[in-house]
């Protein structure tokens, strides 16, 4: 039996079995392992792992409990990190993937710990010197451009693309998720109808991260992006969806609770969008639509988040369940405002 830190077993992990898996599959592991749930996540469960020698990793697995079909596929997330390893996109090196669910009840993967700052509140912003915040803003945009420059027409990624419009696929997927989650008539479905009526043509197809924003990046104190995290929603599709997502979440703290503020030294959202256009040579004619789509998708995701916390599938995290329940409608109304020209865009 592997040595175990008995006080270190957060929800979703069988410490003894996971420790045994580490010892068998990763080199030079010094048990016992110490596990810590990284709170604040709203989708997959993420843990810091440390051994007695001080080596650190990060482990990701799906939430506990019953999951909707195709959701929280951490093996798929591991696959894209493995494919991108050693290339121009900064990603954490992956060290292993386990599909034996007898180990801890679900698939999981492990990656090396990367030092960096996740910008999601005033405290984390303070860790980056103010003179380096414009650099951070530019590095975020440039990193997105690098993702969108990845060749998806040859090699393994070419085999992973799906036929048809990215947006149409997205609407089918999230409609199924909403229906399976029991979401009835209301603002989220109303905005869904508005979006499907205005569907633009797909002009630029490439690697889409799906949740590209400062909260999913590790940034050094020098302002440079060191790693792109949380690839759960990646796909091959319309790259403007990523820019819509980034700028929608950049434009207002009301979207996800924190946004880069020019008063704190970050570039404003218009400059961010313009830098992307200048770097890639792509026009931004459809950007407002993609911002509205991003806010609607956040609303659909928020429905699932609220359901998971109500079911206790996200561990012991202090959250306001009533506020989570109200978020889908709030985000849907923000999407409607953008699409009708009444909100930031």
Coordinates of C-alpha atoms in Angstrom, one line a residue:
X1 CA 0.0 0.0 0.0
X2 CA 1.4 3.4 -1.0
X3 CA 2.2 5.9 1.7
X4 CA -0.6 8.4 2.1
X5 CA -1.0 11.8 3.8
X6 CA -4.2 10.9 5.7
X7 CA -5.2 14.5 6.2
X8 CA -4.9 15.2 2.4
X9 CA -7.8 13.7 0.6
X10 CA -10.2 16.2 -0.9
X11 CA -13.4 15.3 -2.6
X12 CA -13.0 13.3 -5.8
X13 CA -9.7 11.6 -5.0
X14 CA -8.8 8.2 -3.5
X15 CA -5.4 9.3 -2.1
X16 CA -4.0 5.8 -1.7
X17 CA -4.9 4.7 -5.2
X18 CA -3.8 7.9 -6.8
X19 CA -0.5 7.8 -5.0
X20 CA 0.1 4.3 -6.1
X21 CA -0.7 5.4 -9.7
X22 CA 1.8 8.2 -9.4
X23 CA 4.5 5.9 -8.2
X24 CA 3.9 3.4 -11.0
X25 CA 3.6 5.8 -13.9
X26 CA 5.8 8.9 -13.1
X27 CA 9.5 8.9 -12.4
X28 CA 11.1 9.7 -9.1
X29 CA 7.9 10.3 -7.1
X30 CA 8.6 10.6 -3.3
X31 CA 5.5 9.6 -1.4
X32 CA 3.5 10.4 0.6
X33 CA 1.7 12.9 -1.7
X34 CA -0.2 15.9 -0.5
X35 CA -3.4 16.9 -2.3
X36 CA -5.1 20.3 -2.3
X37 CA -8.3 21.1 -4.2
X38 CA -7.8 24.4 -6.1
X39 CA -11.1 26.3 -5.3
X40 CA -12.7 28.7 -7.6
X41 CA -13.1 26.3 -10.5
X42 CA -16.5 25.9 -12.0
X43 CA -16.0 22.9 -14.2
X44 CA -13.5 20.2 -13.8
X45 CA -11.9 19.5 -10.4
X46 CA -8.3 20.6 -10.2
X47 CA -5.8 19.7 -7.5
X48 CA -2.2 20.7 -6.5
X49 CA -0.2 17.7 -5.8
X50 CA 3.2 17.8 -3.9
X51 CA 5.5 14.9 -2.9
X52 CA 8.0 14.8 0.0
X53 CA 10.8 16.0 -2.3
X54 CA 8.9 19.2 -3.1
X55 CA 8.0 18.2 -6.7
X56 CA 4.7 19.7 -7.8
X57 CA 2.1 18.6 -10.3
X58 CA -1.5 19.6 -11.1
X59 CA -4.2 16.9 -11.5
X60 CA -7.5 17.4 -13.3
X61 CA -10.6 15.1 -13.2
X62 CA -14.3 15.7 -13.9
X63 CA -16.8 16.7 -11.1
X64 CA -18.2 13.9 -9.0
X65 CA -21.7 12.6 -9.5
X66 CA -23.7 12.1 -12.7
X67 CA -22.5 14.0 -15.7
X68 CA -24.1 15.0 -19.0
X69 CA -22.9 13.1 -22.0
X70 CA -19.7 14.4 -23.6
X71 CA -19.1 17.0 -20.8
X72 CA -15.9 17.2 -18.8
X73 CA -13.8 15.0 -21.1
X74 CA -10.4 15.3 -19.4
X75 CA -8.9 12.7 -21.7
X76 CA -9.7 15.0 -24.7
X77 CA -8.2 17.9 -22.8
X78 CA -5.0 15.9 -22.1
X79 CA -4.8 15.0 -25.8
X80 CA -4.6 18.6 -27.0
X81 CA -2.0 19.5 -24.4
X82 CA 0.0 16.5 -25.6
X83 CA -0.3 17.5 -29.2
X84 CA 0.7 21.1 -28.5
X85 CA 3.7 20.2 -26.3
X86 CA 7.0 21.6 -27.6
X87 CA 5.3 24.0 -30.0
X88 CA 4.8 27.8 -30.0
X89 CA 1.7 27.7 -27.8
X90 CA 2.7 27.8 -24.2
X91 CA 1.0 24.9 -22.4
X92 CA 1.9 23.0 -19.2
X93 CA 3.8 19.8 -20.0
X94 CA 1.6 16.7 -19.4
X95 CA 3.1 13.8 -17.6
X96 CA 0.4 11.2 -17.6
X97 CA -3.2 10.3 -18.2
X98 CA -5.3 7.6 -16.4
X99 CA -8.4 6.1 -18.0
X100 CA -8.7 3.3 -15.3
X101 CA -11.7 4.6 -13.4
X102 CA -11.1 2.1 -10.6
X103 CA -8.2 4.4 -9.4
X104 CA -10.4 7.3 -8.3
X105 CA -13.8 7.0 -9.9
X106 CA -13.0 9.0 -13.1
X107 CA -10.5 9.6 -15.8
X108 CA -7.8 12.1 -14.9
X109 CA -4.6 13.6 -16.2
X110 CA -1.5 15.1 -14.6
X111 CA 0.7 17.9 -15.7
X112 CA 3.8 19.6 -14.4
X113 CA 3.2 22.7 -12.1
X114 CA 4.0 25.9 -13.9
X115 CA 4.8 29.0 -11.9
X116 CA 2.6 32.0 -12.8
X117 CA -0.2 34.3 -11.8
X118 CA -3.8 33.8 -12.7
X119 CA -5.4 37.2 -13.0
X120 CA -8.9 37.1 -11.5
X121 CA -9.0 39.7 -8.7
X122 CA -7.3 42.8 -7.3
X123 CA -4.9 40.7 -5.2
X124 CA -3.6 38.7 -8.1
X125 CA -3.3 41.9 -10.2
X126 CA -1.1 43.5 -7.5
X127 CA 1.4 40.7 -8.1
X128 CA 2.2 42.1 -11.6
X129 CA 4.0 45.4 -11.4
X130 CA 2.0 48.2 -13.0
X131 CA 4.6 49.0 -15.7
X132 CA 4.3 45.3 -16.9
X133 CA 0.5 45.3 -17.2
X134 CA 0.4 46.7 -20.8
X135 CA 2.9 44.0 -21.6
X136 CA 0.6 41.4 -20.1
X137 CA -2.3 42.7 -22.2
X138 CA -0.3 42.5 -25.4
X139 CA 1.1 39.0 -24.5
X140 CA -2.4 37.7 -23.9
X141 CA -3.5 38.9 -27.4
X142 CA -0.4 37.7 -29.0
X143 CA -0.8 34.3 -27.4
X144 CA -4.3 34.0 -28.8
X145 CA -3.0 34.8 -32.2
X146 CA -0.4 32.1 -31.8
X147 CA -3.1 29.6 -31.0
X148 CA -5.1 30.6 -34.0
X149 CA -1.9 30.2 -36.2
X150 CA -1.6 26.5 -35.4
X151 CA -1.9 24.4 -38.5
X152 CA -5.1 22.4 -38.3
X153 CA -5.1 21.3 -41.9
X154 CA -2.3 18.6 -41.6
X155 CA -1.2 16.1 -39.0
X156 CA -3.2 14.9 -36.0
X157 CA -5.3 18.0 -35.7
X158 CA -6.6 17.6 -39.3
X159 CA -8.2 14.3 -38.2
X160 CA -10.0 15.9 -35.3
X161 CA -11.9 18.6 -37.2
X162 CA -15.7 18.1 -37.7
X163 CA -17.7 19.0 -40.8
X164 CA -20.1 21.9 -40.9
X165 CA -20.4 25.3 -39.2
X166 CA -18.7 25.6 -35.8
X167 CA -21.5 27.8 -34.5
X168 CA -24.2 25.4 -35.7
X169 CA -22.4 22.6 -33.9
X170 CA -22.1 24.7 -30.7
X171 CA -25.8 25.5 -30.7
X172 CA -26.7 21.9 -31.1
X173 CA -24.4 20.9 -28.3
X174 CA -25.4 23.5 -25.8
X175 CA -29.1 23.1 -26.7
X176 CA -28.8 19.4 -25.8
X177 CA -27.0 20.3 -22.6
X178 CA -29.7 22.8 -21.6
X179 CA -32.5 20.4 -22.4
X180 CA -30.8 17.5 -20.5
X181 CA -30.3 19.9 -17.6
X182 CA -34.0 20.6 -17.5
X183 CA -33.7 24.3 -18.4
X184 CA -37.1 25.6 -19.3
X185 CA -38.3 28.6 -21.3
X186 CA -36.7 31.9 -20.3
X187 CA -33.9 34.4 -21.3
X188 CA -31.3 31.8 -22.2
X189 CA -33.6 30.1 -24.8
X190 CA -34.8 33.6 -26.0
X191 CA -31.3 34.7 -26.8
X192 CA -30.6 31.3 -28.4
X193 CA -33.3 32.1 -30.9
X194 CA -31.9 35.5 -31.5
X195 CA -28.5 34.2 -32.2
X196 CA -29.6 31.4 -34.5
X197 CA -31.5 34.0 -36.6
X198 CA -28.4 36.1 -37.1
X199 CA -25.8 33.3 -37.7
X200 CA -22.8 34.7 -39.7
X201 CA -20.8 32.7 -42.1
X202 CA -17.6 31.1 -40.9
X203 CA -14.6 32.8 -42.5
X204 CA -11.5 31.7 -40.5
X205 CA -11.3 28.1 -39.2
X206 CA -8.5 27.1 -36.8
X207 CA -7.8 25.9 -33.3
X208 CA -10.3 27.4 -30.8
X209 CA -9.5 27.3 -27.1
X210 CA -13.1 27.9 -26.1
X211 CA -12.4 29.7 -22.8
X212 CA -9.6 32.1 -23.5
X213 CA -9.3 34.8 -20.9
X214 CA -6.9 36.0 -18.3
X215 CA -8.4 33.7 -15.6
X216 CA -7.2 30.7 -17.7
X217 CA -3.6 31.9 -18.2
X218 CA -0.5 31.7 -16.1
X219 CA 1.3 35.0 -16.4
X220 CA 4.8 35.9 -15.1
X221 CA 5.6 39.1 -13.1
X222 CA 7.3 40.3 -16.3
X223 CA 3.9 40.3 -18.0
X224 CA 4.6 37.3 -20.3
X225 CA 2.1 34.5 -20.7
X226 CA 3.7 31.3 -19.4
X227 CA 1.0 28.8 -19.9
X228 CA -2.6 28.5 -21.3
X229 CA -4.8 26.4 -19.0
X230 CA -8.3 24.8 -19.1
X231 CA -8.6 23.4 -22.6
X232 CA -11.8 21.5 -21.9
X233 CA -13.8 23.4 -24.6
X234 CA -11.2 23.3 -27.3
X235 CA -12.2 22.4 -30.9
X236 CA -11.5 23.2 -34.5
X237 CA -13.8 26.0 -35.6
X238 CA -14.3 29.7 -36.0
X239 CA -11.4 31.4 -34.3
X240 CA -13.5 34.6 -34.0
X241 CA -15.3 32.8 -31.2
X242 CA -12.2 33.1 -29.0
X243 CA -11.8 36.8 -29.7
X244 CA -15.5 37.3 -28.9
X245 CA -15.0 35.4 -25.7
X246 CA -11.8 37.3 -24.7
X247 CA -13.3 40.8 -25.4
X248 CA -16.7 40.0 -23.9
X249 CA -15.0 39.0 -20.6
X250 CA -12.5 41.9 -20.9
X251 CA -15.1 44.6 -21.4
X252 CA -16.9 44.3 -18.1
X253 CA -16.3 43.0 -14.6
X254 CA -20.0 42.1 -14.5
X255 CA -19.4 39.2 -16.8
X256 CA -17.2 36.9 -14.6
X257 CA -16.5 39.1 -11.5
X258 CA -13.2 40.6 -12.7
X259 CA -12.0 42.3 -15.8
X260 CA -8.7 44.0 -16.8
X261 CA -9.2 47.7 -16.1
X262 CA -7.4 50.5 -17.9
X263 CA -7.4 52.4 -14.7
X264 CA -5.1 49.6 -13.3
X265 CA -2.7 49.8 -16.3
X266 CA -4.2 47.2 -18.6
X267 CA -5.0 48.0 -22.3
X268 CA -8.7 48.8 -23.0
X269 CA -10.9 46.3 -24.8
X270 CA -10.8 48.3 -28.1
X271 CA -7.0 48.3 -28.2
X272 CA -7.0 44.6 -27.4
X273 CA -9.3 43.9 -30.4
X274 CA -7.3 46.2 -32.7
X275 CA -4.0 44.5 -31.7
X276 CA -5.5 41.1 -32.7
X277 CA -6.7 42.5 -36.0
X278 CA -3.3 44.0 -36.7
X279 CA -1.4 40.9 -35.7
X280 CA -3.6 38.4 -37.7
X281 CA -4.8 40.6 -40.6
X282 CA -8.4 39.6 -39.9
X283 CA -11.2 42.2 -39.9
X284 CA -13.6 42.4 -36.9
X285 CA -16.9 42.7 -38.8
X286 CA -18.6 39.9 -36.8
X287 CA -17.1 40.6 -33.5
X288 CA -20.2 41.9 -31.8
X289 CA -22.1 38.7 -32.8
X290 CA -19.3 36.6 -31.3
X291 CA -19.3 38.7 -28.1
X292 CA -23.1 38.0 -27.8
X293 CA -22.5 34.4 -28.5
X294 CA -19.8 34.2 -25.8
X295 CA -22.2 35.7 -23.2
X296 CA -24.9 33.3 -24.2
X297 CA -22.6 30.4 -23.9
X298 CA -21.5 31.6 -20.5
X299 CA -25.1 31.6 -19.6
X300 CA -25.6 28.0 -20.7
X301 CA -22.4 27.0 -18.8
X302 CA -23.7 28.9 -15.7
X303 CA -26.8 26.7 -15.8
X304 CA -24.6 23.6 -15.5
X305 CA -22.4 25.2 -12.8
X306 CA -25.4 26.0 -10.6
X307 CA -26.7 22.5 -11.0
X308 CA -23.4 21.0 -10.1
X309 CA -23.0 23.1 -6.9
X310 CA -26.6 22.3 -5.9
X311 CA -25.8 18.6 -6.3
X312 CA -22.6 19.0 -4.2
X313 CA -20.3 17.8 -7.1
X314 CA -17.7 20.5 -6.7
X315 CA -16.4 19.8 -3.2
X316 CA -16.4 22.1 -0.2
X317 CA -16.3 25.5 -1.9
X318 CA -18.0 28.6 -0.4
X319 CA -20.4 29.9 -3.0
X320 CA -23.7 31.7 -3.0
X321 CA -26.1 29.2 -4.6
X322 CA -28.8 31.9 -5.1
X323 CA -26.4 34.1 -7.0
X324 CA -25.3 31.2 -9.1
X325 CA -28.9 30.4 -9.9
X326 CA -29.4 34.0 -11.1
X327 CA -26.3 34.2 -13.3
X328 CA -27.7 32.5 -16.4
X329 CA -30.5 35.0 -16.9
X330 CA -28.1 37.9 -16.1
X331 CA -25.6 36.7 -18.7
X332 CA -28.4 36.1 -21.3
X333 CA -29.6 39.6 -20.9
X334 CA -26.1 41.0 -21.3
X335 CA -25.9 38.9 -24.6
X336 CA -29.2 40.4 -25.8
X337 CA -27.9 43.9 -25.1
X338 CA -24.7 43.3 -27.1
X339 CA -26.6 41.7 -30.0
X340 CA -29.1 44.6 -30.2
X341 CA -26.5 47.3 -29.9
X342 CA -27.4 48.3 -26.4
X343 CA -24.3 47.0 -24.7
X344 CA -20.5 47.1 -25.1
X345 CA -19.2 45.7 -28.3

